[in-house]
Short mmCIF file of C-alpha atoms in Angstrom, two decimals:
data_model
loop_
_atom_site.label_atom_id
_atom_site.label_comp_id
_atom_site.label_asym_id
_atom_site.label_seq_id
_atom_site.Cartn_x
_atom_site.Cartn_y
_atom_site.Cartn_z
CA MET A 998 -15.08 10.82 11.21
CA THR A 999 -13.69 9.75 14.59
CA PHE A 1000 -10.48 8.04 15.66
CA ASP A 1001 -9.61 5.41 18.22
CA VAL A 1002 -6.21 5.80 19.89
CA LEU A 1003 -4.42 2.50 20.58
CA ASP A 1004 -1.47 1.61 22.78
CA GLU A 1005 1.79 1.16 20.87
CA THR A 1006 2.56 -2.36 22.10
CA THR A 1007 -0.71 -3.90 23.38
CA LEU A 1008 -3.11 -2.23 20.89
CA ALA A 1009 -5.48 -1.61 23.80
CA ARG A 1010 -7.93 1.24 23.14
CA LEU A 1011 -6.86 4.27 25.19
CA GLY A 1012 -9.46 6.78 24.06
CA ASN A 1013 -11.28 8.38 21.15
CA ILE A 1014 -10.91 11.63 19.20
CA ASP A 1015 -14.26 12.90 17.92
CA VAL A 1016 -13.60 16.66 17.91
CA TRP A 1017 -10.83 18.11 15.77
CA VAL A 1018 -9.88 21.22 13.81
CA SER A 1019 -8.63 19.57 10.59
CA VAL A 1020 -7.70 16.15 9.21
CA TYR A 1021 -5.58 14.93 6.28
CA TRP A 1022 -5.70 11.15 5.83
CA ASP A 1023 -3.93 9.45 2.88
CA GLU A 1024 -4.21 5.67 2.55
CA PRO A 1025 -2.01 4.23 -0.25
CA TYR A 1026 -1.99 1.08 -2.39
CA ASN A 1027 1.77 0.45 -2.58
CA SER A 1028 3.48 3.67 -1.52
CA GLU A 1029 4.03 5.73 1.65
CA GLY A 1030 0.83 7.54 2.69
CA SER A 1031 0.57 9.89 5.67
CA PHE A 1032 -1.80 11.70 8.02
CA THR A 1033 -2.06 15.02 9.85
CA LEU A 1034 -4.50 15.63 12.69
CA GLU A 1035 -4.99 19.08 14.21
CA VAL A 1036 -6.80 19.38 17.56
CA ARG A 1037 -7.13 21.83 20.40
CA PRO A 1038 -4.34 21.42 23.00
CA THR A 1039 -6.56 20.17 25.79
CA GLU A 1040 -5.09 18.23 28.67
CA GLU A 1041 -6.83 15.09 27.41
CA ASN A 1042 -5.52 15.46 23.84
CA LEU A 1043 -1.97 16.19 25.01
CA SER A 1044 -2.05 13.08 27.18
CA LEU A 1045 -3.68 10.84 24.57
CA LEU A 1046 -1.90 11.76 21.32
CA ARG A 1047 1.68 10.67 21.93
CA GLU A 1048 4.44 9.42 19.64
CA GLY A 1049 4.26 5.69 18.97
CA ARG A 1050 0.53 5.32 19.50
CA TRP A 1051 -1.82 4.23 16.74
CA LEU A 1052 -4.76 6.09 15.23
CA VAL A 1053 -7.54 4.07 13.59
CA ARG A 1054 -10.55 5.55 11.80
CA THR A 1055 -13.72 4.10 13.25
CA ASP A 1056 -15.72 4.81 10.06
CA ALA A 1057 -13.36 3.13 7.55
CA ALA A 1058 -14.23 -0.06 5.69
CA THR A 1059 -10.66 -1.32 6.14
CA ARG A 1060 -8.98 -0.51 9.43
CA VAL A 1061 -5.49 0.73 8.51
CA PRO A 1062 -3.70 2.02 11.63
CA MET A 1063 -1.58 5.16 11.36
CA ARG A 1064 1.38 5.61 13.71
CA ILE A 1065 1.88 8.95 15.42
CA CYS A 1066 5.49 9.86 14.62
CA HIS A 1067 5.60 13.59 15.39
CA ARG A 1068 3.62 16.12 17.38
CA SER A 1069 4.04 19.87 17.82
CA ASN A 1070 2.51 22.79 19.67
CA GLU A 1071 4.10 26.18 18.92
CA ASN A 1072 2.71 27.90 22.01
CA GLU A 1073 -0.02 27.58 24.64
CA ASP A 1074 -2.66 29.09 22.35
CA ALA A 1075 -1.69 27.10 19.24
CA ASN A 1076 -3.33 23.87 18.19
CA LEU A 1077 -1.72 20.50 18.75
CA VAL A 1078 -0.67 18.95 15.43
CA VAL A 1079 0.22 15.26 15.14
CA THR A 1080 1.54 13.60 11.99
CA GLY A 1081 2.53 10.11 10.98
CA TYR A 1082 2.28 7.22 8.55
CA PRO A 1083 0.40 3.97 7.87
CA ALA A 1084 1.58 0.98 9.88
CA THR A 1085 3.81 -0.18 7.00
CA TRP A 1086 6.11 2.52 8.44
CA ILE A 1087 7.33 -0.32 10.67
CA PHE A 1088 9.18 -1.79 7.69
CA THR A 1089 11.11 1.45 7.12
CA LYS A 1090 12.82 0.45 10.38
CA ARG A 1091 13.64 -3.09 9.26
CA VAL A 1092 16.35 -3.87 6.69
CA SER A 1093 17.42 -6.81 4.57
CA ALA A 1094 20.31 -7.83 2.32
CA SER A 1095 18.32 -10.49 0.44
CA ALA A 1096 18.47 -10.58 -3.34
CA ILE A 1097 14.99 -10.91 -4.88
CA LYS A 1098 14.95 -12.04 -8.51
CA ASN A 1099 12.43 -13.99 -10.61
CA GLU A 1100 10.33 -14.78 -7.54
CA ASN A 1101 6.61 -14.78 -6.87
CA ALA A 1102 5.91 -11.19 -5.80
CA GLU A 1103 3.51 -12.00 -2.95
CA ALA A 1104 5.70 -14.80 -1.59
CA ALA A 1105 8.77 -12.54 -1.68
CA MET A 1106 7.07 -9.73 0.26
CA LEU A 1107 5.60 -12.07 2.87
CA ALA A 1108 8.97 -13.80 3.30
CA LEU A 1109 10.75 -10.47 3.80
CA ALA A 1110 8.19 -9.50 6.44
CA LYS A 1111 8.51 -12.85 8.24
CA ALA A 1112 12.32 -12.63 8.24
CA ALA A 1113 12.34 -9.14 9.76
CA ALA A 1114 13.00 -8.67 13.46
CA PRO A 1115 9.75 -8.97 15.46
CA TRP A 1116 7.51 -5.99 16.22
CA PRO A 1117 4.88 -6.08 18.99
CA LYS A 1118 1.61 -7.67 17.83
CA LEU A 1119 2.72 -7.79 14.17
CA GLU A 1120 1.98 -10.97 12.20
CA VAL A 1121 2.13 -11.95 8.53
CA ALA A 1122 -0.98 -13.10 6.67
CA GLU A 1123 -1.28 -16.33 4.76
CA PRO A 1124 -0.69 -15.93 0.99
CA LYS A 1125 -3.78 -15.22 -1.11
CA GLY A 1126 -2.29 -16.88 -4.18
CA PHE A 1127 -1.39 -13.97 -6.47
CA ASP A 1128 0.69 -15.51 -9.26
CA THR A 1129 2.62 -12.45 -10.51
CA THR A 1130 6.39 -12.92 -10.77
CA PHE A 1131 8.87 -10.14 -9.97
CA GLU A 1132 11.11 -10.60 -12.98
CA LYS A 1133 13.74 -7.96 -12.17
CA GLN A 1134 16.14 -7.89 -9.24
CA THR A 1135 16.31 -5.82 -6.11
CA SER A 1136 18.62 -6.19 -3.12
CA GLY A 1137 19.71 -4.30 -0.04
CA GLY A 1138 17.57 -1.73 1.77
CA THR A 1139 14.60 -1.38 4.04
CA VAL A 1140 11.87 -3.99 3.88
CA PHE A 1141 9.46 -1.19 2.97
CA ASP A 1142 11.58 -0.24 -0.07
CA TYR A 1143 11.65 -3.89 -1.17
CA CYS A 1144 7.85 -4.08 -0.94
CA LYS A 1145 7.38 -0.75 -2.73
CA THR A 1146 9.69 -1.81 -5.56
CA ILE A 1147 8.11 -5.23 -5.95
CA GLY A 1148 4.55 -3.98 -5.50
CA GLN A 1149 4.81 -1.18 -8.05
CA ALA A 1150 6.55 -3.43 -10.59
CA CYS A 1151 3.85 -6.12 -10.21
CA ASP A 1152 0.73 -4.02 -9.50
CA LEU A 1153 0.37 -5.59 -6.06
CA GLY A 1154 -0.76 -3.68 -2.99
CA PHE A 1155 0.55 -4.19 0.53
CA ARG A 1156 -0.67 -2.91 3.87
CA ILE A 1157 -0.90 -3.60 7.59
CA VAL A 1158 -4.44 -3.78 8.94
CA LEU A 1159 -5.86 -4.01 12.44
CA ASP A 1160 -7.23 -7.53 12.85
CA GLY A 1161 -9.15 -9.21 15.64
CA LYS A 1162 -10.83 -7.87 18.77
CA GLY A 1163 -10.04 -7.35 22.43
CA SER A 1164 -6.88 -9.05 23.66
CA LYS A 1165 -6.60 -10.86 20.31
CA LYS A 1166 -6.09 -7.69 18.31
CA LYS A 1167 -3.03 -7.73 16.09
CA LEU A 1168 -1.34 -5.93 13.23
CA LEU A 1169 -1.56 -8.09 10.11
CA PHE A 1170 0.70 -7.55 7.08
CA GLU A 1171 -0.94 -8.63 3.83
CA CYS A 1172 -0.83 -8.25 0.06
CA PHE A 1173 -3.98 -7.34 -1.87
CA ARG A 1174 -5.14 -6.66 -5.42
CA PRO A 1175 -8.85 -6.01 -6.09
CA THR A 1176 -10.16 -7.05 -9.50
CA PHE A 1177 -12.08 -4.86 -11.95
CA ASP A 1178 -15.78 -4.33 -11.33
CA PRO A 1179 -17.50 -3.43 -14.64
CA ASN A 1180 -19.77 -1.04 -12.74
CA ARG A 1181 -16.74 1.13 -11.93
CA ARG A 1182 -16.98 3.43 -14.97
CA TYR A 1183 -16.53 7.17 -14.68
CA SER A 1184 -16.65 10.11 -17.09
CA PRO A 1185 -17.51 13.82 -17.04
CA GLN A 1186 -20.31 13.10 -19.51
CA TRP A 1187 -21.98 10.83 -16.97
CA GLY A 1188 -21.60 13.36 -14.17
CA ASN A 1189 -19.65 11.05 -11.86
CA LEU A 1190 -16.13 12.26 -12.70
CA LEU A 1191 -15.44 15.84 -11.62
CA ASN A 1192 -12.51 18.29 -11.56
CA SER A 1193 -10.21 15.96 -13.46
CA GLY A 1194 -6.51 16.73 -13.73
CA TRP A 1195 -3.82 14.60 -15.35
CA SER A 1196 -0.07 14.52 -15.88
CA PHE A 1197 2.13 12.12 -17.87
CA SER A 1198 5.84 12.05 -18.56
CA ASP A 1199 8.44 9.87 -20.24
CA THR A 1200 11.33 12.27 -19.56
CA ASP A 1201 13.31 9.76 -17.51
CA TYR A 1202 11.97 6.61 -19.18
CA ALA A 1203 14.56 4.03 -20.25
CA ASN A 1204 14.10 0.47 -21.44
CA VAL A 1205 17.67 -0.53 -22.40
CA ALA A 1206 20.77 -0.26 -20.22
CA LEU A 1207 24.45 -0.46 -21.13
CA VAL A 1208 26.22 -1.75 -18.02
CA GLN A 1209 29.99 -1.71 -17.52
CA GLY A 1210 31.90 -3.30 -14.69
CA ALA A 1211 35.50 -4.37 -14.05
CA GLY A 1212 38.35 -3.69 -16.47
CA GLU A 1213 39.65 -0.79 -18.53
CA GLY A 1214 39.05 0.44 -22.06
CA ASP A 1215 38.11 -2.22 -24.58
CA GLU A 1216 38.72 -4.90 -21.94
CA ARG A 1217 36.04 -3.60 -19.63
CA ALA A 1218 33.20 -6.03 -18.87
CA THR A 1219 30.09 -4.85 -20.74
CA VAL A 1220 26.51 -6.11 -21.06
CA TRP A 1221 23.27 -4.80 -22.55
CA VAL A 1222 20.02 -5.50 -20.67
CA GLY A 1223 16.36 -4.66 -21.04
CA ASP A 1224 14.38 -4.50 -24.26
CA VAL A 1225 17.53 -4.83 -26.36
CA ASN A 1226 15.56 -5.52 -29.56
CA ALA A 1227 13.74 -2.19 -29.38
CA THR A 1228 14.52 0.21 -32.23
CA GLY A 1229 13.93 3.78 -33.32
CA SER A 1230 11.93 6.02 -30.99
CA ASP A 1231 10.86 2.96 -28.98
CA ARG A 1232 14.46 2.48 -27.81
CA ARG A 1233 15.47 4.55 -24.75
CA GLU A 1234 18.99 3.84 -23.52
CA MET A 1235 20.73 4.59 -20.25
CA TYR A 1236 24.31 4.02 -19.03
CA VAL A 1237 25.09 2.24 -15.76
CA ASP A 1238 28.58 2.42 -14.23
CA ALA A 1239 28.81 -0.77 -12.15
CA ARG A 1240 32.53 -0.73 -11.41
CA ASP A 1241 31.70 -1.30 -7.75
CA VAL A 1242 30.46 -4.79 -8.73
CA GLN A 1243 33.73 -6.70 -8.87
CA PRO A 1244 34.38 -10.38 -9.76
CA GLU A 1245 34.67 -12.87 -6.93
CA ASP A 1246 37.93 -14.80 -6.44
CA SER A 1247 36.62 -17.62 -8.62
CA GLU A 1248 35.47 -15.28 -11.42
CA THR A 1249 36.98 -13.19 -14.20
CA SER A 1250 35.53 -10.12 -15.89
CA THR A 1251 34.27 -12.39 -18.69
CA SER A 1252 32.73 -15.10 -16.49
CA GLN A 1253 29.06 -15.73 -17.19
CA SER A 1254 28.25 -15.50 -13.48
CA TYR A 1255 29.91 -12.08 -13.27
CA LEU A 1256 28.17 -10.78 -16.39
CA GLU A 1257 24.86 -11.91 -14.89
CA LYS A 1258 25.59 -9.78 -11.83
CA LEU A 1259 26.13 -6.77 -14.09
CA ALA A 1260 22.89 -7.56 -15.91
CA ASP A 1261 21.07 -7.70 -12.58
CA ARG A 1262 22.42 -4.25 -11.67
CA GLY A 1263 21.21 -2.89 -15.00
CA GLY A 1264 17.76 -4.41 -14.53
CA GLU A 1265 17.53 -2.87 -11.07
CA LYS A 1266 18.39 0.58 -12.45
CA LEU A 1267 15.80 0.25 -15.22
CA LEU A 1268 13.11 -0.28 -12.59
CA ALA A 1269 13.56 3.35 -11.54
CA GLN A 1270 13.24 4.68 -15.10
CA LEU A 1271 9.60 3.92 -15.83
CA ARG A 1272 7.10 6.16 -17.56
CA THR A 1273 5.17 8.16 -14.99
CA GLY A 1274 1.58 9.28 -15.00
CA SER A 1275 -1.26 10.22 -12.73
CA ILE A 1276 -4.88 11.27 -12.87
CA GLU A 1277 -6.68 13.02 -10.06
CA PHE A 1278 -10.39 13.68 -9.88
CA ASP A 1279 -13.32 13.95 -7.56
CA VAL A 1280 -15.80 11.14 -7.99
CA ASP A 1281 -19.38 10.82 -6.87
CA ASP A 1282 -18.88 7.39 -5.35
CA ASP A 1283 -18.22 6.90 -1.65
CA THR A 1284 -17.83 3.14 -2.09
CA LEU A 1285 -14.45 3.24 -3.84
CA GLN A 1286 -11.60 1.75 -1.81
CA VAL A 1287 -7.81 1.77 -2.17
CA GLY A 1288 -6.75 -0.69 -4.87
CA ASP A 1289 -10.06 -0.75 -6.76
CA VAL A 1290 -9.77 -0.85 -10.56
CA LEU A 1291 -11.94 1.48 -12.60
CA SER A 1292 -12.49 2.74 -16.12
CA ALA A 1293 -12.02 6.52 -16.49
CA SER A 1294 -13.11 8.14 -19.75
CA LEU A 1295 -11.65 11.54 -20.67
CA PRO A 1296 -13.40 12.47 -23.93
CA GLN A 1297 -11.44 15.73 -24.24
CA LEU A 1298 -8.32 13.59 -24.76
CA GLY A 1299 -10.09 10.86 -26.73
CA TYR A 1300 -8.91 8.16 -24.34
CA THR A 1301 -10.27 5.67 -21.87
CA ALA A 1302 -8.01 4.42 -19.11
CA MET A 1303 -8.09 1.30 -16.98
CA VAL A 1304 -6.50 2.45 -13.77
CA ARG A 1305 -6.15 1.46 -10.13
CA VAL A 1306 -6.88 3.64 -7.10
CA ALA A 1307 -3.40 4.38 -5.72
CA ASP A 1308 -4.46 6.62 -2.81
CA ILE A 1309 -7.62 7.89 -1.22
CA ILE A 1310 -7.10 11.22 0.51
CA THR A 1311 -9.67 12.47 3.00
CA GLN A 1312 -9.40 16.11 4.05
CA SER A 1313 -11.72 17.79 6.51
CA GLU A 1314 -11.89 21.23 8.10
CA ASP A 1315 -14.44 23.95 8.82
CA SER A 1316 -15.39 24.28 5.15
CA GLY A 1317 -16.33 20.61 4.90
CA THR A 1318 -14.91 17.20 3.94
CA THR A 1319 -13.46 16.18 0.57
CA ARG A 1320 -12.46 12.73 -0.62
CA THR A 1321 -9.88 12.79 -3.41
CA ILE A 1322 -9.14 9.75 -5.55
CA ARG A 1323 -5.52 9.60 -6.71
CA LEU A 1324 -4.87 7.07 -9.43
CA GLY A 1325 -1.78 5.18 -10.50
CA THR A 1326 -0.29 4.99 -13.98
CA PRO A 1327 -3.17 4.19 -16.35
CA SER A 1328 -3.29 1.80 -19.29
CA TRP A 1329 -4.62 4.02 -22.09
CA HIS A 1330 -6.84 2.98 -24.97
CA LYS A 1331 -7.72 5.25 -27.90
CA THR A 1332 -11.51 5.70 -28.24
#
């Protein structure tokens, strides 16, 4: 595993890192990701590994640049440690006030990226034609938070890759969603799924929201949103105080347009109250990439899950290199 170091603005190759003490490299599907690189504090490394520059793995199938955001060296004898994030970090420094509701998920993310203030060498890819609609609403925040919210709600990945060669190199923002390959089947009984660990929770899960806005007492504007027909143990309610959402001059607390605003607030809050779950395991398959869909069978639980690769974490040090597959929330089927 070696790394090219690229200039922050021109993307010109400045050098290569092929000797290091340890590496942690986490590429995500639709979340943050990060990296840590530990090297000896040589004059060359101190000069090369500076904040703002990009690191790109030369051995990776997909070239996802990581930005160096922090570096430290406790004393002259200590190692130099640099940390940072995938290039989508750029969008944590771009904000928007757009309201996204009932829009094509891919089109919404690409439009947000195009509308953001320019960044050197950053371009937006052409749409690939994913037809998933973001049916909730989100508004106000960083462009990265928009993409994370939309992507996780619609099972759509997003990333910035290094595209092109020489002077034509650029950072390209794109959406992606690999489809299921029936050969991607893993289980301890087949010897290709090892050291499995899992965790699931519905502690914070809610699917119905009671939202209240302007007014007092019995006159207060009130709406129910979500799966309002759910009953019994399938119904999980939450309360949303939306008093900060006030009617416009042309509205009253009973106006349909105002009640729709309250409903939108409730829908946005419900997005954060999903069931959570994760599976981690080591797999004897070096061909898996971020976003791949696979079938994982856990006979000790009596379930098979269709699940997407949410992160691939590569860690390397003196003891060797490990590649950990971190999966998103699975869709379980009783076997």
